[in-house]
GROMACS .gro file of C-alpha atoms in nm:
model
  501
    1MET     CA    1   1.958   0.902  -3.673
    2THR     CA    2   2.300   1.051  -3.605
    3ASN     CA    3   2.197   1.276  -3.307
    4LYS     CA    4   2.340   1.169  -2.985
    5VAL     CA    5   2.168   1.374  -2.765
    6GLN     CA    6   1.896   1.149  -2.572
    7PRO     CA    7   1.581   1.264  -2.361
    8ILE     CA    8   1.634   1.222  -1.977
    9LYS     CA    9   1.390   0.929  -1.865
   10ILE     CA   10   1.228   0.920  -1.529
   11ALA     CA   11   1.036   0.659  -1.361
   12ILE     CA   12   0.826   0.720  -1.066
   13LEU     CA   13   0.686   0.418  -0.889
   14ALA     CA   14   0.420   0.538  -0.614
   15MET     CA   15   0.127   0.380  -0.432
   16GLY     CA   16  -0.228   0.568  -0.457
   17GLY     CA   17  -0.271   0.888  -0.233
   18GLU     CA   18   0.123   0.950  -0.229
   19GLY     CA   19   0.122   1.185  -0.442
   20GLY     CA   20   0.301   1.021  -0.750
   21GLY     CA   21   0.124   1.269  -1.004
   22VAL     CA   22   0.203   1.562  -0.841
   23LEU     CA   23   0.589   1.475  -0.835
   24ALA     CA   24   0.537   1.404  -1.193
   25ASP     CA   25   0.389   1.724  -1.265
   26TRP     CA   26   0.651   1.901  -1.076
   27ILE     CA   27   0.937   1.769  -1.292
   28VAL     CA   28   0.733   1.830  -1.607
   29ASP     CA   29   0.673   2.201  -1.515
   30MET     CA   30   1.003   2.236  -1.426
   31GLY     CA   31   1.136   2.109  -1.704
   32GLU     CA   32   0.898   2.310  -1.940
   33ALA     CA   33   1.005   2.629  -1.748
   34ASN     CA   34   1.367   2.576  -1.808
   35GLY     CA   35   1.381   2.520  -2.175
   36TYR     CA   36   1.279   2.150  -2.205
   37VAL     CA   37   1.040   1.955  -2.383
   38ALA     CA   38   0.857   1.749  -2.125
   39GLN     CA   39   0.616   1.478  -2.149
   40THR     CA   40   0.476   1.269  -1.883
   41THR     CA   41   0.234   0.918  -1.904
   42SER     CA   42   0.093   0.695  -1.640
   43VAL     CA   43  -0.006   0.333  -1.612
   44PRO     CA   44  -0.268   0.289  -1.298
   45GLY     CA   45  -0.235  -0.059  -1.135
   46VAL     CA   46  -0.507  -0.220  -0.890
   47ALA     CA   47  -0.342  -0.557  -0.773
   48GLN     CA   48  -0.111  -0.401  -0.503
   49ARG     CA   49  -0.197  -0.252  -0.162
   50THR     CA   50  -0.365   0.075  -0.254
   51GLY     CA   51  -0.303   0.053  -0.636
   52ALA     CA   52   0.067   0.103  -0.737
   53THR     CA   53   0.119   0.335  -1.068
   54ILE     CA   54   0.420   0.371  -1.271
   55TYR     CA   55   0.443   0.736  -1.422
   56TYR     CA   56   0.690   0.793  -1.686
   57VAL     CA   57   0.874   1.151  -1.761
   58GLU     CA   58   1.102   1.234  -2.040
   59LEU     CA   59   1.266   1.542  -2.097
   60TYR     CA   60   1.454   1.714  -2.396
   61PRO     CA   61   1.624   2.027  -2.441
   62ASP     CA   62   1.438   2.239  -2.682
   63ALA     CA   63   1.716   2.412  -2.824
   64GLN     CA   64   1.813   2.082  -2.944
   65ALA     CA   65   1.479   2.015  -3.082
   66HIS     CA   66   1.489   2.321  -3.297
   67ALA     CA   67   1.834   2.234  -3.422
   68ASP     CA   68   1.720   1.896  -3.510
   69GLY     CA   69   1.475   2.060  -3.742
   70GLY     CA   70   1.177   1.925  -3.551
   71ARG     CA   71   0.996   1.819  -3.245
   72PRO     CA   72   1.118   1.504  -3.073
   73VAL     CA   73   0.939   1.192  -3.063
   74LEU     CA   74   0.917   1.098  -2.688
   75ALA     CA   75   0.829   0.736  -2.547
   76LEU     CA   76   0.505   0.665  -2.360
   77MET     CA   77   0.637   0.386  -2.130
   78PRO     CA   78   1.019   0.298  -1.977
   79LEU     CA   79   1.198   0.031  -2.146
   80PRO     CA   80   1.416  -0.220  -1.935
   81GLY     CA   81   1.775  -0.100  -1.939
   82ASP     CA   82   1.672   0.265  -2.068
   83VAL     CA   83   1.611   0.457  -1.746
   84ASP     CA   84   1.814   0.717  -1.599
   85VAL     CA   85   1.663   0.800  -1.290
   86VAL     CA   86   1.386   0.581  -1.068
   87LEU     CA   87   1.187   0.716  -0.764
   88ALA     CA   88   1.011   0.451  -0.567
   89SER     CA   89   0.786   0.547  -0.282
   90GLU     CA   90   0.833   0.241  -0.080
   91LEU     CA   91   1.095  -0.029  -0.076
   92MET     CA   92   0.874  -0.294  -0.244
   93GLU     CA   93   0.828  -0.072  -0.524
   94ALA     CA   94   1.234  -0.028  -0.548
   95GLY     CA   95   1.232  -0.394  -0.600
   96ARG     CA   96   0.950  -0.432  -0.846
   97ALA     CA   97   1.167  -0.157  -1.086
   98VAL     CA   98   1.450  -0.395  -1.041
   99GLN     CA   99   1.231  -0.702  -1.112
  100ARG     CA  100   1.134  -0.501  -1.436
  101GLY     CA  101   1.487  -0.415  -1.551
  102LEU     CA  102   1.405  -0.024  -1.505
  103VAL     CA  103   1.714  -0.040  -1.249
  104THR     CA  104   2.078  -0.096  -1.440
  105ARG     CA  105   2.400  -0.090  -1.312
  106ASP     CA  106   2.576   0.094  -1.574
  107ARG     CA  107   2.302   0.393  -1.582
  108THR     CA  108   2.032   0.428  -1.312
  109THR     CA  109   2.026   0.613  -1.024
  110LEU     CA  110   1.737   0.468  -0.803
  111ILE     CA  111   1.597   0.685  -0.521
  112ALA     CA  112   1.369   0.507  -0.265
  113SER     CA  113   1.215   0.537   0.054
  114THR     CA  114   1.326   0.232   0.276
  115HIS     CA  115   1.002   0.210   0.502
  116ARG     CA  116   0.739  -0.094   0.402
  117VAL     CA  117   0.396  -0.108   0.334
  118PHE     CA  118   0.300  -0.454   0.312
  119SER     CA  119   0.149  -0.632   0.001
  120ILE     CA  120  -0.190  -0.826   0.019
  121ALA     CA  121   0.029  -1.144  -0.046
  122GLU     CA  122   0.268  -1.059   0.270
  123LYS     CA  123  -0.025  -1.004   0.474
  124SER     CA  124  -0.266  -1.246   0.355
  125ALA     CA  125   0.001  -1.547   0.415
  126MET     CA  126  -0.086  -1.798   0.651
  127GLY     CA  127   0.274  -1.786   0.799
  128ASP     CA  128   0.528  -1.519   0.801
  129GLY     CA  129   0.505  -1.364   0.443
  130ARG     CA  130   0.690  -1.060   0.464
  131VAL     CA  131   0.984  -1.007   0.235
  132ASP     CA  132   1.302  -0.975   0.392
  133SER     CA  133   1.377  -0.584   0.390
  134ASP     CA  134   1.775  -0.639   0.439
  135GLN     CA  135   1.742  -0.907   0.154
  136LEU     CA  136   1.563  -0.636  -0.067
  137LEU     CA  137   1.808  -0.391   0.000
  138ALA     CA  138   2.087  -0.566  -0.074
  139HIS     CA  139   1.969  -0.689  -0.416
  140THR     CA  140   1.860  -0.347  -0.495
  141ALA     CA  141   2.155  -0.155  -0.422
  142ARG     CA  142   2.372  -0.406  -0.638
  143ALA     CA  143   2.147  -0.358  -0.930
  144ALA     CA  144   2.161   0.044  -0.951
  145LYS     CA  145   2.428   0.268  -1.037
  146ARG     CA  146   2.365   0.492  -0.722
  147PHE     CA  147   2.117   0.402  -0.488
  148ILE     CA  148   1.999   0.690  -0.229
  149ARG     CA  149   1.742   0.583   0.051
  150PHE     CA  150   1.637   0.639   0.371
  151ASP     CA  151   1.291   0.643   0.524
  152MET     CA  152   1.146   0.902   0.330
  153ALA     CA  153   0.764   0.843   0.492
  154GLN     CA  154   0.911   0.932   0.831
  155ALA     CA  155   1.086   1.245   0.679
  156ALA     CA  156   0.764   1.392   0.550
  157GLU     CA  157   0.579   1.323   0.833
  158ALA     CA  158   0.843   1.499   1.028
  159SER     CA  159   0.796   1.792   0.799
  160GLY     CA  160   0.425   1.779   0.829
  161SER     CA  161   0.435   1.759   0.434
  162VAL     CA  162   0.380   1.410   0.202
  163ILE     CA  163   0.652   1.156   0.043
  164SER     CA  164   0.642   1.333  -0.301
  165ALA     CA  165   0.777   1.654  -0.142
  166VAL     CA  166   1.082   1.446   0.022
  167LEU     CA  167   1.153   1.238  -0.312
  168PHE     CA  168   1.157   1.578  -0.520
  169GLY     CA  169   1.451   1.705  -0.272
  170THR     CA  170   1.603   1.409  -0.285
  171LEU     CA  171   1.624   1.427  -0.653
  172ALA     CA  172   1.718   1.779  -0.645
  173GLY     CA  173   2.012   1.674  -0.372
  174SER     CA  174   2.118   1.416  -0.603
  175GLY     CA  175   2.237   1.631  -0.873
  176VAL     CA  176   2.140   1.356  -1.137
  177LEU     CA  177   1.910   1.638  -1.344
  178PRO     CA  178   2.053   1.951  -1.505
  179PHE     CA  179   1.887   2.180  -1.265
  180GLY     CA  180   1.948   2.398  -0.962
  181ARG     CA  181   1.791   2.403  -0.607
  182ALA     CA  182   1.628   2.715  -0.662
  183GLN     CA  183   1.443   2.600  -1.002
  184PHE     CA  184   1.329   2.303  -0.790
  185GLU     CA  185   1.185   2.531  -0.517
  186ALA     CA  186   1.032   2.783  -0.775
  187THR     CA  187   0.817   2.484  -0.927
  188ILE     CA  188   0.684   2.400  -0.556
  189GLU     CA  189   0.590   2.759  -0.551
  190ARG     CA  190   0.410   2.796  -0.859
  191GLY     CA  191   0.200   2.484  -0.774
  192GLY     CA  192   0.070   2.695  -0.476
  193VAL     CA  193  -0.068   2.425  -0.268
  194GLY     CA  194   0.077   2.338   0.052
  195VAL     CA  195   0.390   2.531  -0.023
  196LYS     CA  196   0.534   2.586   0.315
  197PRO     CA  197   0.533   2.227   0.424
  198SER     CA  198   0.643   2.089   0.103
  199LEU     CA  199   0.938   2.328   0.101
  200LYS     CA  200   1.010   2.226   0.449
  201ALA     CA  201   1.028   1.862   0.365
  202PHE     CA  202   1.216   1.940  -0.013
  203GLY     CA  203   1.497   2.130   0.227
  204ALA     CA  204   1.550   1.839   0.483
  205ALA     CA  205   1.563   1.574   0.192
  206PHE     CA  206   1.782   1.787  -0.031
  207ASP     CA  207   2.027   1.822   0.276
  208ARG     CA  208   2.008   1.449   0.316
  209ALA     CA  209   2.088   1.339  -0.014
  210GLN     CA  210   2.392   1.617  -0.028
  211ASP     CA  211   2.559   1.460   0.273
  212GLY     CA  212   2.673   1.193   0.069
  213ASP     CA  213   2.563   0.900   0.243
  214ASP     CA  214   2.349   0.662   0.036
  215GLY     CA  215   2.248   0.439   0.296
  216GLU     CA  216   2.062   0.442   0.648
  217PRO     CA  217   2.253   0.597   0.944
  218ALA     CA  218   2.403   0.315   1.150
  219LYS     CA  219   2.206   0.121   1.380
  220VAL     CA  220   2.254   0.171   1.752
  221ALA     CA  221   2.214  -0.141   1.955
  222PRO     CA  222   1.916  -0.103   2.187
  223ALA     CA  223   1.978  -0.047   2.520
  224ALA     CA  224   1.898  -0.341   2.755
  225THR     CA  225   1.536  -0.326   2.851
  226PRO     CA  226   1.486  -0.290   3.244
  227ALA     CA  227   1.284  -0.587   3.444
  228PRO     CA  228   0.947  -0.413   3.472
  229GLN     CA  229   0.829  -0.318   3.837
  230PRO     CA  230   0.457  -0.320   3.823
  231ARG     CA  231   0.259  -0.167   4.108
  232HIS     CA  232   0.004  -0.409   4.144
  233PRO     CA  233   0.119  -0.680   4.434
  234ALA     CA  234  -0.009  -0.983   4.245
  235VAL     CA  235   0.147  -0.870   3.902
  236ARG     CA  236   0.468  -0.816   4.087
  237ALA     CA  237   0.442  -1.140   4.228
  238LEU     CA  238   0.416  -1.315   3.871
  239VAL     CA  239   0.713  -1.127   3.774
  240GLU     CA  240   0.915  -1.202   4.073
  241ARG     CA  241   0.831  -1.545   3.993
  242VAL     CA  242   0.951  -1.559   3.649
  243GLN     CA  243   1.273  -1.378   3.773
  244ARG     CA  244   1.340  -1.644   4.067
  245ASP     CA  245   1.185  -1.980   3.900
  246PHE     CA  246   1.315  -1.951   3.527
  247PRO     CA  247   1.676  -1.892   3.345
  248LEU     CA  248   1.734  -1.555   3.237
  249PRO     CA  249   1.752  -1.619   2.861
  250ALA     CA  250   1.399  -1.672   2.893
  251HIS     CA  251   1.260  -1.382   3.092
  252ASP     CA  252   1.199  -1.188   2.768
  253PHE     CA  253   0.922  -1.413   2.641
  254LEU     CA  254   0.800  -1.525   2.961
  255LEU     CA  255   0.726  -1.161   3.081
  256GLU     CA  256   0.533  -1.085   2.757
  257GLY     CA  257   0.355  -1.400   2.776
  258VAL     CA  258   0.246  -1.279   3.137
  259ARG     CA  259   0.165  -0.929   3.030
  260ARG     CA  260  -0.045  -1.081   2.699
  261LEU     CA  261  -0.252  -1.335   2.942
  262ILE     CA  262  -0.306  -1.092   3.218
  263ASP     CA  263  -0.457  -0.848   2.919
  264TYR     CA  264  -0.651  -1.136   2.766
  265GLN     CA  265  -0.829  -1.263   3.063
  266ASP     CA  266  -0.675  -1.197   3.446
  267LEU     CA  267  -0.407  -1.290   3.660
  268ALA     CA  268  -0.497  -1.631   3.737
  269TYR     CA  269  -0.479  -1.701   3.361
  270ALA     CA  270  -0.126  -1.590   3.363
  271GLY     CA  271  -0.042  -1.763   3.678
  272LEU     CA  272  -0.178  -2.120   3.465
  273TYR     CA  273   0.058  -1.998   3.205
  274LEU     CA  274   0.357  -2.015   3.425
  275ASP     CA  275   0.256  -2.340   3.614
  276ARG     CA  276   0.232  -2.497   3.240
  277MET     CA  277   0.595  -2.330   3.160
  278ALA     CA  278   0.750  -2.469   3.504
  279ALA     CA  279   0.686  -2.844   3.383
  280VAL     CA  280   0.875  -2.771   3.040
  281ALA     CA  281   1.180  -2.591   3.214
  282LYS     CA  282   1.230  -2.942   3.390
  283LEU     CA  283   1.269  -3.056   3.026
  284PRO     CA  284   1.649  -3.130   2.855
  285ASP     CA  285   1.699  -2.807   2.696
  286ASP     CA  286   2.012  -2.704   2.434
  287ALA     CA  287   2.069  -2.348   2.528
  288HIS     CA  288   1.706  -2.287   2.653
  289ARG     CA  289   1.578  -2.289   2.319
  290LEU     CA  290   1.289  -2.515   2.388
  291LEU     CA  291   1.201  -2.324   2.708
  292ARG     CA  292   1.211  -1.980   2.468
  293GLU     CA  293   1.009  -2.142   2.186
  294THR     CA  294   0.762  -2.307   2.381
  295ALA     CA  295   0.690  -1.990   2.633
  296ARG     CA  296   0.620  -1.757   2.323
  297HIS     CA  297   0.391  -2.047   2.113
  298LEU     CA  298   0.202  -2.123   2.432
  299ALA     CA  299   0.108  -1.741   2.528
  300LEU     CA  300  -0.029  -1.719   2.177
  301TRP     CA  301  -0.208  -2.034   2.172
  302MET     CA  302  -0.366  -1.953   2.524
  303SER     CA  303  -0.477  -1.623   2.374
  304TYR     CA  304  -0.639  -1.750   2.078
  305GLU     CA  305  -0.855  -1.523   1.887
  306ASP     CA  306  -1.244  -1.570   1.990
  307THR     CA  307  -1.533  -1.295   1.900
  308ALA     CA  308  -1.468  -1.156   2.262
  309ARG     CA  309  -1.067  -1.085   2.186
  310VAL     CA  310  -1.175  -0.958   1.854
  311ALA     CA  311  -1.435  -0.715   1.976
  312ALA     CA  312  -1.174  -0.597   2.236
  313LEU     CA  313  -0.896  -0.516   1.987
  314LYS     CA  314  -1.158  -0.336   1.753
  315THR     CA  315  -1.257  -0.107   2.010
  316ARG     CA  316  -0.904  -0.024   2.198
  317ALA     CA  317  -0.810   0.360   2.215
  318THR     CA  318  -0.447   0.257   2.078
  319ARG     CA  319  -0.642   0.114   1.760
  320PHE     CA  320  -0.844   0.435   1.711
  321GLU     CA  321  -0.506   0.630   1.766
  322ARG     CA  322  -0.328   0.413   1.500
  323VAL     CA  323  -0.620   0.441   1.265
  324HIS     CA  324  -0.625   0.812   1.287
  325GLY     CA  325  -0.254   0.821   1.215
  326GLU     CA  326  -0.277   0.608   0.924
  327ALA     CA  327  -0.542   0.794   0.759
  328GLY     CA  328  -0.372   1.123   0.834
  329VAL     CA  329  -0.685   1.282   1.021
  330GLN     CA  330  -0.614   1.648   1.049
  331PRO     CA  331  -0.761   1.876   1.320
  332GLY     CA  332  -1.154   1.946   1.233
  333GLN     CA  333  -1.170   1.633   1.030
  334LEU     CA  334  -1.391   1.332   1.119
  335LEU     CA  335  -1.310   0.989   1.065
  336ALA     CA  336  -1.579   0.676   1.055
  337ILE     CA  337  -1.462   0.341   1.102
  338HIS     CA  338  -1.684   0.063   0.994
  339GLU     CA  339  -1.620  -0.303   1.070
  340TYR     CA  340  -1.704  -0.588   0.820
  341MET     CA  341  -1.829  -0.851   1.066
  342HIS     CA  342  -1.957  -1.194   0.972
  343PRO     CA  343  -1.975  -1.434   1.241
  344ARG     CA  344  -2.100  -1.763   1.189
  345LEU     CA  345  -2.330  -1.996   1.395
  346GLN     CA  346  -2.053  -2.195   1.551
  347GLU     CA  347  -1.869  -1.871   1.644
  348ILE     CA  348  -2.158  -1.711   1.844
  349CYS     CA  349  -2.213  -2.053   1.990
  350GLU     CA  350  -1.849  -2.076   2.138
  351THR     CA  351  -1.902  -1.728   2.270
  352LEU     CA  352  -2.162  -1.817   2.472
  353PRO     CA  353  -2.157  -2.025   2.799
  354GLY     CA  354  -2.081  -2.396   2.750
  355GLY     CA  355  -2.441  -2.505   2.835
  356LEU     CA  356  -2.637  -2.231   2.631
  357GLY     CA  357  -2.433  -2.273   2.343
  358ARG     CA  358  -2.436  -2.650   2.304
  359TRP     CA  359  -2.814  -2.610   2.343
  360LEU     CA  360  -2.834  -2.358   2.039
  361MET     CA  361  -2.581  -2.556   1.843
  362HIS     CA  362  -2.822  -2.884   1.847
  363SER     CA  363  -3.137  -2.679   1.858
  364THR     CA  364  -3.379  -2.676   1.574
  365VAL     CA  365  -3.596  -2.313   1.538
  366PRO     CA  366  -3.331  -2.087   1.752
  367LYS     CA  367  -3.071  -2.173   1.522
  368LYS     CA  368  -3.235  -2.125   1.200
  369ILE     CA  369  -3.348  -1.783   1.381
  370VAL     CA  370  -3.007  -1.693   1.450
  371GLU     CA  371  -2.870  -1.826   1.094
  372ARG     CA  372  -3.127  -1.603   0.908
  373PHE     CA  373  -2.985  -1.297   1.099
  374THR     CA  374  -2.649  -1.361   1.062
  375GLN     CA  375  -2.608  -1.504   0.705
  376HIS     CA  376  -2.530  -1.177   0.513
  377GLY     CA  377  -2.267  -1.032   0.802
  378ARG     CA  378  -2.281  -0.712   0.963
  379VAL     CA  379  -2.156  -0.356   0.917
  380ILE     CA  380  -2.061  -0.187   1.267
  381ARG     CA  381  -1.953   0.147   1.304
  382THR     CA  382  -1.728   0.168   1.572
  383SER     CA  383  -1.655   0.539   1.542
  384SER     CA  384  -2.019   0.556   1.664
  385LEU     CA  385  -2.164   0.540   2.035
  386ARG     CA  386  -2.416   0.268   1.912
  387GLY     CA  387  -2.141   0.035   1.720
  388TYR     CA  388  -1.859   0.096   2.017
  389LEU     CA  389  -2.099  -0.005   2.269
  390MET     CA  390  -2.243  -0.289   2.044
  391LEU     CA  391  -1.902  -0.443   2.047
  392ARG     CA  392  -1.780  -0.346   2.415
  393MET     CA  393  -2.084  -0.574   2.481
  394VAL     CA  394  -1.913  -0.861   2.326
  395ALA     CA  395  -1.560  -0.791   2.453
  396ALA     CA  396  -1.742  -0.842   2.797
  397CYS     CA  397  -1.823  -1.185   2.727
  398LYS     CA  398  -1.441  -1.246   2.823
  399GLY     CA  399  -1.583  -1.285   3.172
  400TRP     CA  400  -1.746  -1.652   3.130
  401ARG     CA  401  -1.461  -1.769   2.855
  402ARG     CA  402  -1.333  -2.037   3.054
  403SER     CA  403  -1.690  -2.182   3.042
  404THR     CA  404  -1.737  -2.205   2.677
  405MET     CA  405  -1.701  -2.496   2.435
  406ARG     CA  406  -1.443  -2.324   2.259
  407TYR     CA  407  -1.214  -2.300   2.592
  408ALA     CA  408  -1.269  -2.663   2.671
  409ASP     CA  409  -1.158  -2.745   2.304
  410GLU     CA  410  -0.831  -2.527   2.301
  411ASN     CA  411  -0.737  -2.619   2.628
  412ARG     CA  412  -0.760  -3.011   2.523
  413ARG     CA  413  -0.532  -2.944   2.225
  414ILE     CA  414  -0.285  -2.730   2.404
  415GLU     CA  415  -0.262  -2.996   2.671
  416GLU     CA  416  -0.195  -3.279   2.425
  417TRP     CA  417   0.032  -3.020   2.268
  418LEU     CA  418   0.244  -3.002   2.577
  419GLN     CA  419   0.246  -3.368   2.635
  420ARG     CA  420   0.386  -3.455   2.320
  421ILE     CA  421   0.673  -3.189   2.391
  422ALA     CA  422   0.721  -3.328   2.701
  423ALA     CA  423   0.734  -3.712   2.576
  424THR     CA  424   1.012  -3.587   2.291
  425ALA     CA  425   1.242  -3.399   2.467
  426PRO     CA  426   1.415  -3.642   2.656
  427ARG     CA  427   1.520  -3.846   2.349
  428ASN     CA  428   1.518  -3.565   2.100
  429PRO     CA  429   1.524  -3.212   2.219
  430ALA     CA  430   1.556  -3.081   1.866
  431LEU     CA  431   1.255  -3.216   1.757
  432ALA     CA  432   1.067  -3.108   2.062
  433VAL     CA  433   1.152  -2.746   1.945
  434GLU     CA  434   1.003  -2.821   1.597
  435LEU     CA  435   0.721  -2.931   1.758
  436ALA     CA  436   0.672  -2.644   1.988
  437GLN     CA  437   0.686  -2.431   1.688
  438CYS     CA  438   0.386  -2.631   1.495
  439GLN     CA  439   0.158  -2.409   1.703
  440ARG     CA  440   0.202  -2.156   1.446
  441LEU     CA  441  -0.012  -2.351   1.229
  442VAL     CA  442  -0.336  -2.248   1.461
  443LYS     CA  443  -0.405  -1.867   1.437
  444GLY     CA  444  -0.672  -1.639   1.349
  445TYR     CA  445  -1.058  -1.687   1.364
  446SER     CA  446  -1.347  -1.845   1.167
  447ASP     CA  447  -1.211  -1.977   0.830
  448THR     CA  448  -0.863  -1.902   0.870
  449HIS     CA  449  -0.872  -2.085   1.214
  450GLU     CA  450  -1.042  -2.394   1.038
  451ARG     CA  451  -0.814  -2.419   0.788
  452GLY     CA  452  -0.492  -2.399   1.019
  453LEU     CA  453  -0.650  -2.639   1.263
  454ARG     CA  454  -0.714  -2.870   0.994
  455ASN     CA  455  -0.321  -2.866   0.887
  456TYR     CA  456  -0.247  -2.884   1.227
  457ASP     CA  457  -0.406  -3.202   1.295
  458THR     CA  458  -0.255  -3.349   0.974
  459VAL     CA  459   0.089  -3.266   1.078
  460MET     CA  460   0.047  -3.411   1.391
  461ARG     CA  461  -0.101  -3.727   1.273
  462ALA     CA  462   0.206  -3.755   1.085
  463PHE     CA  463   0.419  -3.707   1.398
  464GLU     CA  464   0.263  -4.006   1.568
  465ARG     CA  465   0.282  -4.230   1.306
  466ALA     CA  466   0.641  -4.158   1.237
  467GLY     CA  467   0.758  -4.150   1.627
  468ALA     CA  468   1.112  -4.154   1.719
  469ALA     CA  469   1.182  -4.192   1.367
  470LEU     CA  470   1.094  -3.845   1.275
  471ALA     CA  471   1.381  -3.616   1.164
  472PRO     CA  472   1.389  -3.263   1.321
  473ALA     CA  473   1.427  -3.120   0.952
  474THR     CA  474   1.142  -3.329   0.818
  475LEU     CA  475   0.893  -3.191   1.048
  476ARG     CA  476   1.021  -2.850   1.001
  477GLU     CA  477   0.951  -2.910   0.622
  478LEU     CA  478   0.600  -3.051   0.683
  479ARG     CA  479   0.514  -2.738   0.877
  480ASP     CA  480   0.657  -2.520   0.633
  481ALA     CA  481   0.467  -2.660   0.373
  482ALA     CA  482   0.111  -2.632   0.567
  483LEU     CA  483   0.222  -2.235   0.594
  484ALA     CA  484   0.288  -2.213   0.207
  485ASP     CA  485  -0.042  -2.345   0.099
  486GLU     CA  486  -0.408  -2.245   0.281
  487HIS     CA  487  -0.536  -2.529   0.073
  488GLY     CA  488  -0.317  -2.809   0.217
  489HIS     CA  489  -0.185  -2.929  -0.149
  490LYS     CA  490   0.191  -2.862  -0.071
  491LEU     CA  491   0.165  -3.023   0.289
  492GLN     CA  492  -0.004  -3.354   0.095
  493ALA     CA  493   0.283  -3.356  -0.157
  494ALA     CA  494   0.525  -3.339   0.159
  495LEU     CA  495   0.336  -3.632   0.318
  496VAL     CA  496   0.352  -3.849   0.028
  497GLN     CA  497   0.746  -3.742  -0.063
  498HIS     CA  498   0.817  -3.853   0.323
  499ALA     CA  499   0.602  -4.144   0.285
  500LEU     CA  500   0.370  -4.008   0.571
  501ALA     CA  501   0.041  -3.983   0.412
   0.00000   0.00000   0.00000
């Protein structure tokens, strides 16, 4: 009870496939090879992303153990306020360590990568559910005695290795453990697998930690983006129209909107976008805020996600390249991509030309046949020629998109939205900006689109009831409530609170 020598306590927080177990094994092997008793445990988790796991290692000097007259009793789990080193493979995992109390100001060295792998809750949020990385960094830095961080995923990729080797190198460079660089490197060599790239990643991370810079390098302001110079005469004419007819502060959104809508449909559709924006440009506007927000949200609404759009996105070369990169496909390896699709009858009807779609929607026998074949969904392998061609055929349906039922419905809603903005801007420009941002509620496809549209219609009814008496902050509160809860409970509570139900 009087012994003051304490074990070195190390917690590792990593996601599945990032080598957290390898990193823990390296630390254990290094300790045992250099006169320490070592113990490691792990608690796997399956609720976050690919399954976050906590690995816990304790190291105790073997000589001290013999001097104590027995074997040390080492803990199986980290305790809040009792951890010397925390290694986190991703920024949110560092935040979780702080939340659990594993990182303390007077004791803990925190080593973490600053890249983000968004959680399911962040990606499935109806609005922008992402946690602010800058706030997360600031909060985490305040909690730790020392915080060493940089983008370790990028460093691993540059070295052709994995993030566990970068974490190991950063741990060595931090000097927090009683081992030299040679002892760390000997541990990697004893592993015998991927030694060369692991040592390369280790060395780069070691040098980064040795530099004494515990933060990210200073951010360089991005250079001004030059105006696009398209070769196609018709596209060039649209760009020149933006530059000639609209104020400079709105050019970035407008040019991106033109690019997006040409890609989505065609040149005429991008021209319609600019026609609509020309009317908005004539409205009262404070610092062009209404013009910019409407330009952004109109482009998003006009490129709504129907089955043709989804099929086109899933069969793009850039998507295949991204998936290959994320999966880390090596030369000689094959990657199979399976798409899980469950189109409903309504979506099928909305993809067909208007007359045919309405006939199928109100038919009897044909409707039942289609529902029978689609009720269980389909799995399509887009990495195969057959699956790829099937989705390309669906993507080709965009040729008659403007004759579909879906286009008519979306076009009607867009015109009503623009009319509300035009009527509101002269008397309350700030309210018109909040109204333009209500388009955020309408997104996605299938059930997601239906829920968003239902909330949008509810907010618009409240807007119509309140009229000019509605404050911009109240409309913003209603919109945020709708985005916070897919079932609409928070929105209903907000409507009751403001007597708009």
